[in-house]
């Protein structure tokens, strides 16, 4: 592929279709071209932008998002102008892919672009699939942009229409986005709960983690039948959760004041103990904070290993993580040795010099 990009040269012979397809193909191949190629591509885009149709535009921005390639100066203005001109010709997939690209790049377009995009959404609202609708809300959440209620009403109507075709992964994306955007809609949440209970079996470990984390951020305890379905999937043989996921799960349970039973903890400890050596300080702090919040003393094997590895991570932690861990140790009446406390004090003092308290 590197040889191909070199052979392509300055791309002066590429038309709009070829430029778009090239970037799209690289994204599917998960290959990020070198800077020389990217510079040539953006220069060619500037020359050929008037030839780009909606599919070309959407595919190009989607590919940039997939490869996390930041646009060069001037690209966004040219792209926005082309979008404004052709918006009425964008179909639902092209609108969704365009917004997803912005979201993946963490770029919030100008209000004029978003207003035009939302007009396009209104025109195509009957045609969006469940996957497209979930990606749209995700993109807004990534931008940290909460659309007005008028738009959200249209989105919810479209989403309800597609619920029967919504997968567990898409449901987890939606609830994560709702948490980030602070959307607490009782009817939508009720529909989400009922559908998630039926579909959570298709969720990956990441999707299960995201779902319970999001509910805790919304401060919504799931009904017992939904919680039991979630726990059943968590405990299913063959599922392997990362240390970060296990930490976030226990944190979510603690935030929702849900005390897991012995069977849950048996599964949780099995993987949590193994993951301690590869966990960062934040993950370790979050787990112990959750134990403190639940008022549960961890088993000896976990605690001994936790104290040893946490001590080695002290110099890398921020004040919040340092404080959370010490609070949990004090609440659970667990007294580390003097060496641990001395290192904690030094780490806290050093961090306080560079981080406001």
Coordinates of C-alpha atoms in Angstrom, one line a residue:
X1 CA 0.0 0.0 0.0
X2 CA 2.9 2.4 0.6
X3 CA 4.2 1.6 -2.9
X4 CA 0.7 2.3 -4.2
X5 CA 0.5 5.7 -2.6
X6 CA 4.0 6.6 -4.0
X7 CA 2.9 5.5 -7.5
X8 CA -0.2 7.6 -7.2
X9 CA 1.9 10.7 -7.1
X10 CA 0.2 14.1 -6.7
X11 CA -3.2 12.6 -7.7
X12 CA -3.8 15.2 -10.4
X13 CA -5.4 12.6 -12.7
X14 CA -7.8 11.4 -10.0
X15 CA -11.4 12.6 -10.4
X16 CA -13.8 13.1 -7.5
X17 CA -15.0 9.5 -7.5
X18 CA -11.5 8.2 -7.5
X19 CA -10.4 10.5 -4.7
X20 CA -13.3 9.5 -2.5
X21 CA -13.0 5.7 -3.2
X22 CA -9.3 5.8 -2.4
X23 CA -9.8 7.2 1.0
X24 CA -12.8 4.9 1.6
X25 CA -10.7 1.9 0.7
X26 CA -7.9 2.9 2.9
X27 CA -10.3 3.2 5.8
X28 CA -11.7 -0.3 5.2
X29 CA -8.2 -1.7 5.0
X30 CA -7.3 0.2 8.2
X31 CA -4.3 1.7 6.4
X32 CA -3.3 5.3 7.2
X33 CA -1.5 6.9 4.2
X34 CA 1.6 9.0 4.8
X35 CA 1.6 12.8 5.0
X36 CA 2.8 13.2 1.5
X37 CA -0.2 11.4 0.1
X38 CA -2.6 13.1 2.5
X39 CA -1.3 16.6 1.5
X40 CA -1.8 15.6 -2.2
X41 CA -5.3 14.3 -1.5
X42 CA -6.4 17.5 0.3
X43 CA -5.0 19.7 -2.5
X44 CA -6.8 17.6 -5.1
X45 CA -10.0 17.8 -3.0
X46 CA -9.8 21.6 -3.2
X47 CA -9.4 21.5 -7.0
X48 CA -12.2 18.9 -7.5
X49 CA -14.7 19.7 -4.7
X50 CA -17.4 20.9 -7.1
X51 CA -17.3 17.5 -8.7
X52 CA -18.0 15.6 -5.5
X53 CA -21.5 14.2 -5.2
X54 CA -23.2 13.4 -1.8
X55 CA -21.8 9.9 -1.7
X56 CA -18.3 11.0 -2.5
X57 CA -18.5 13.7 0.3
X58 CA -20.0 11.3 2.9
X59 CA -17.5 8.5 2.1
X60 CA -14.5 10.9 2.4
X61 CA -15.5 12.3 5.8
X62 CA -16.5 8.8 7.1
X63 CA -13.0 7.5 6.0
X64 CA -11.3 10.4 7.8
X65 CA -13.1 9.6 10.9
X66 CA -12.4 5.8 10.6
X67 CA -8.7 6.6 10.2
X68 CA -8.8 9.5 12.7
X69 CA -7.1 11.7 10.1
X70 CA -7.5 15.3 11.0
X71 CA -8.5 17.5 8.0
X72 CA -6.1 20.0 6.6
X73 CA -6.8 23.7 6.8
X74 CA -9.6 24.8 4.6
X75 CA -11.1 21.4 4.1
X76 CA -14.0 21.9 6.4
X77 CA -15.1 25.2 4.8
X78 CA -15.0 23.6 1.4
X79 CA -16.8 20.5 2.6
X80 CA -19.5 22.5 4.4
X81 CA -20.1 24.7 1.3
X82 CA -20.5 21.6 -0.9
X83 CA -22.8 20.1 1.7
X84 CA -25.0 23.2 1.8
X85 CA -25.3 23.1 -2.0
X86 CA -26.2 19.4 -2.2
X87 CA -27.9 18.7 1.1
X88 CA -31.3 17.9 -0.6
X89 CA -29.7 15.1 -2.5
X90 CA -28.2 13.4 0.5
X91 CA -29.9 10.1 1.5
X92 CA -30.2 8.8 5.1
X93 CA -27.0 6.8 5.0
X94 CA -24.9 9.7 3.6
X95 CA -26.3 12.0 6.2
X96 CA -25.5 9.5 9.0
X97 CA -22.0 8.8 7.7
X98 CA -21.2 12.5 7.4
X99 CA -22.2 13.2 11.0
X100 CA -20.4 10.1 12.2
X101 CA -17.2 11.3 10.6
X102 CA -17.4 14.6 12.5
X103 CA -18.2 12.8 15.7
X104 CA -15.3 10.3 15.3
X105 CA -12.9 13.2 14.7
X106 CA -14.4 15.0 17.7
X107 CA -15.1 18.0 15.6
X108 CA -18.3 20.1 16.1
X109 CA -19.3 21.7 12.8
X110 CA -20.6 25.2 12.7
X111 CA -24.2 25.9 13.7
X112 CA -25.0 26.8 10.1
X113 CA -23.9 23.3 9.0
X114 CA -25.8 21.5 11.8
X115 CA -28.9 23.5 11.0
X116 CA -28.7 22.4 7.4
X117 CA -27.9 18.8 8.4
X118 CA -31.0 18.7 10.7
X119 CA -33.1 19.9 7.8
X120 CA -31.8 17.0 5.8
X121 CA -32.6 14.6 8.7
X122 CA -36.2 15.9 8.7
X123 CA -36.5 15.2 5.0
X124 CA -35.2 11.7 5.4
X125 CA -36.4 10.8 8.9
X126 CA -38.6 8.0 7.6
X127 CA -35.7 6.2 5.9
X128 CA -33.0 6.0 8.7
X129 CA -32.1 2.5 9.9
X130 CA -31.5 1.6 13.6
X131 CA -27.7 1.5 13.0
X132 CA -27.8 5.0 11.4
X133 CA -30.0 6.4 14.2
X134 CA -27.7 5.1 16.9
X135 CA -24.6 6.5 15.1
X136 CA -26.3 9.9 14.8
X137 CA -26.9 10.2 18.6
X138 CA -23.4 8.8 19.2
X139 CA -21.9 11.5 17.0
X140 CA -23.7 14.3 18.8
X141 CA -22.5 12.9 22.1
X142 CA -18.9 12.8 20.8
X143 CA -19.3 16.4 19.8
X144 CA -20.7 17.3 23.2
X145 CA -23.6 18.9 21.3
X146 CA -27.1 18.4 22.6
X147 CA -29.7 19.1 19.9
X148 CA -32.8 21.0 20.8
X149 CA -35.9 19.1 21.8
X150 CA -37.6 19.6 18.5
X151 CA -34.9 17.5 16.8
X152 CA -34.8 15.0 19.6
X153 CA -38.5 14.4 19.2
X154 CA -38.0 13.5 15.5
X155 CA -35.1 11.3 16.4
X156 CA -37.1 9.5 19.1
X157 CA -40.0 8.9 16.7
X158 CA -37.7 7.4 14.1
X159 CA -35.9 5.3 16.7
X160 CA -39.1 3.9 18.2
X161 CA -40.1 2.9 14.6
X162 CA -36.9 0.9 14.3
X163 CA -36.8 -0.7 17.7
X164 CA -37.7 -4.2 16.4
X165 CA -34.5 -4.1 14.3
X166 CA -32.2 -2.6 16.9
X167 CA -29.3 -4.8 18.1
X168 CA -27.9 -5.0 21.6
X169 CA -24.8 -3.2 20.5
X170 CA -26.9 -0.3 19.0
X171 CA -28.9 -0.1 22.2
X172 CA -25.8 0.2 24.2
X173 CA -24.6 3.0 21.9
X174 CA -27.9 4.8 22.4
X175 CA -27.9 4.6 26.2
X176 CA -24.2 5.7 26.3
X177 CA -25.1 8.7 24.1
X178 CA -28.2 9.5 26.2
X179 CA -25.9 9.6 29.3
X180 CA -23.4 11.8 27.7
X181 CA -26.1 14.2 26.4
X182 CA -28.1 14.0 29.7
X183 CA -31.2 12.9 27.9
X184 CA -33.6 11.5 30.6
X185 CA -36.8 10.7 28.7
X186 CA -39.1 8.3 30.7
X187 CA -40.9 6.9 27.6
X188 CA -37.7 6.4 25.7
X189 CA -36.0 4.8 28.7
X190 CA -39.0 2.4 29.3
X191 CA -38.8 1.3 25.6
X192 CA -35.0 0.9 25.9
X193 CA -35.3 -1.2 29.0
X194 CA -37.8 -3.6 27.6
X195 CA -35.9 -4.0 24.3
X196 CA -32.5 -4.3 26.0
X197 CA -33.7 -7.1 28.2
X198 CA -34.6 -9.1 25.0
X199 CA -31.4 -8.2 23.1
X200 CA -28.7 -8.1 25.7
X201 CA -27.7 -11.6 24.8
X202 CA -26.2 -10.2 21.6
X203 CA -24.1 -7.7 23.4
X204 CA -20.3 -7.9 23.5
X205 CA -18.5 -7.4 26.8
X206 CA -17.9 -3.8 25.9
X207 CA -21.6 -3.2 25.1
X208 CA -22.6 -4.7 28.4
X209 CA -20.1 -2.5 30.3
X210 CA -21.2 0.6 28.4
X211 CA -24.9 -0.1 29.2
X212 CA -24.6 -0.4 32.9
X213 CA -22.1 2.5 33.1
X214 CA -24.5 4.8 31.2
X215 CA -27.5 3.9 33.4
X216 CA -25.4 4.8 36.5
X217 CA -24.5 8.1 34.9
X218 CA -28.2 8.8 34.3
X219 CA -28.8 7.6 37.9
X220 CA -31.4 5.1 36.8
X221 CA -31.5 1.7 38.4
X222 CA -32.8 -0.8 35.9
X223 CA -35.9 -2.9 36.8
X224 CA -35.1 -6.3 38.4
X225 CA -35.8 -8.2 35.2
X226 CA -33.5 -6.1 33.2
X227 CA -30.8 -6.2 35.9
X228 CA -31.1 -10.0 36.2
X229 CA -30.8 -10.4 32.4
X230 CA -27.7 -8.2 32.4
X231 CA -26.1 -10.2 35.3
X232 CA -26.9 -13.4 33.5
X233 CA -25.0 -12.3 30.5
X234 CA -22.1 -11.0 32.6
X235 CA -21.8 -14.4 34.3
X236 CA -22.2 -16.4 31.1
X237 CA -19.2 -18.9 30.6
X238 CA -16.7 -17.8 28.0
X239 CA -17.2 -14.0 28.6
X240 CA -13.9 -12.3 29.4
X241 CA -13.9 -8.7 30.6
X242 CA -10.9 -6.4 30.8
X243 CA -9.7 -4.9 34.0
X244 CA -11.1 -1.5 33.0
X245 CA -14.5 -2.9 32.2
X246 CA -14.6 -4.8 35.5
X247 CA -13.7 -1.6 37.3
X248 CA -16.4 0.4 35.5
X249 CA -19.0 -2.3 36.1
X250 CA -18.4 -2.3 39.9
X251 CA -18.3 1.5 39.9
X252 CA -21.7 1.5 38.2
X253 CA -23.2 -1.0 40.7
X254 CA -21.9 1.1 43.6
X255 CA -23.3 4.3 42.1
X256 CA -26.7 2.6 41.7
X257 CA -26.5 1.1 45.2
X258 CA -26.7 -2.4 43.8
X259 CA -25.0 -5.0 46.0
X260 CA -23.9 -8.0 43.9
X261 CA -24.3 -11.5 45.2
X262 CA -21.6 -14.0 45.9
X263 CA -21.9 -15.7 42.4
X264 CA -21.4 -12.3 40.7
X265 CA -18.3 -11.6 42.8
X266 CA -16.9 -15.0 42.1
X267 CA -17.0 -14.2 38.4
X268 CA -15.8 -10.7 38.9
X269 CA -12.8 -11.7 41.0
X270 CA -11.8 -14.4 38.6
X271 CA -10.8 -11.9 36.0
X272 CA -10.2 -8.8 38.1
X273 CA -7.3 -10.5 40.0
X274 CA -5.7 -11.5 36.7
X275 CA -6.0 -8.0 35.3
X276 CA -4.4 -6.1 38.2
X277 CA -0.8 -6.3 36.9
X278 CA -1.9 -4.6 33.6
X279 CA -4.3 -2.1 35.1
X280 CA -3.5 1.6 35.4
X281 CA -3.9 3.6 38.6
X282 CA -7.3 5.0 37.7
X283 CA -8.7 1.6 37.1
X284 CA -7.4 0.4 40.5
X285 CA -8.7 3.4 42.3
X286 CA -12.1 3.1 40.8
X287 CA -12.5 -0.5 41.8
X288 CA -11.5 0.2 45.4
X289 CA -13.8 3.3 45.6
X290 CA -16.7 1.0 44.5
X291 CA -15.9 -1.5 47.3
X292 CA -15.9 1.4 49.7
X293 CA -19.2 2.7 48.4
X294 CA -20.7 -0.8 48.7
X295 CA -19.1 -1.2 52.2
X296 CA -17.6 -4.5 51.1
X297 CA -14.0 -5.6 52.0
X298 CA -12.4 -7.3 49.1
X299 CA -11.1 -10.9 49.5
X300 CA -7.6 -11.2 50.7
X301 CA -6.1 -12.4 47.4
X302 CA -7.4 -9.4 45.6
X303 CA -6.6 -6.9 48.3
X304 CA -3.0 -8.1 48.7
X305 CA -2.3 -7.9 45.0
X306 CA -4.1 -4.6 44.7
X307 CA -2.0 -2.9 47.4
X308 CA 1.2 -4.1 45.8
X309 CA 0.4 -2.9 42.3
X310 CA -1.3 0.3 43.4
X311 CA 1.8 1.3 45.3
X312 CA 3.8 1.0 42.0
X313 CA 1.4 3.2 40.2
X314 CA 1.2 6.1 42.8
X315 CA 3.5 8.4 40.9
X316 CA 1.3 8.3 37.8
X317 CA -2.0 9.2 39.6
X318 CA -4.0 12.4 39.8
X319 CA -5.4 13.9 43.0
X320 CA -8.8 12.4 42.4
X321 CA -7.6 8.9 42.1
X322 CA -5.3 9.3 45.1
X323 CA -8.1 10.7 47.2
X324 CA -10.6 8.0 46.1
X325 CA -8.3 5.2 47.0
X326 CA -7.4 6.6 50.4
X327 CA -11.1 7.3 51.2
X328 CA -12.0 3.7 50.4
X329 CA -9.2 2.3 52.5
X330 CA -10.3 4.4 55.4
X331 CA -14.0 3.6 55.0
X332 CA -13.2 -0.1 54.9
X333 CA -10.8 0.3 57.9
X334 CA -7.9 -1.2 55.8
X335 CA -4.6 0.1 57.1
X336 CA -1.7 -0.2 54.6
X337 CA 1.8 -0.4 55.9
X338 CA 3.9 2.8 56.6
X339 CA 5.8 2.4 53.3
X340 CA 2.6 2.6 51.3
X341 CA 1.3 5.6 53.2
X342 CA 4.6 7.5 52.9
X343 CA 4.7 6.9 49.1
X344 CA 1.0 8.0 48.9
X345 CA 1.8 11.2 50.8
X346 CA 4.8 12.0 48.5
X347 CA 2.7 11.3 45.4
X348 CA -0.1 13.5 46.7
X349 CA 2.3 16.4 47.5
X350 CA 4.0 16.2 44.2
X351 CA 0.7 16.1 42.3
X352 CA -0.7 19.0 44.4
X353 CA 2.1 21.2 43.1
X354 CA 1.0 20.9 39.5
X355 CA -2.8 20.2 39.9
X356 CA -5.1 22.7 41.7
X357 CA -6.8 21.3 44.7

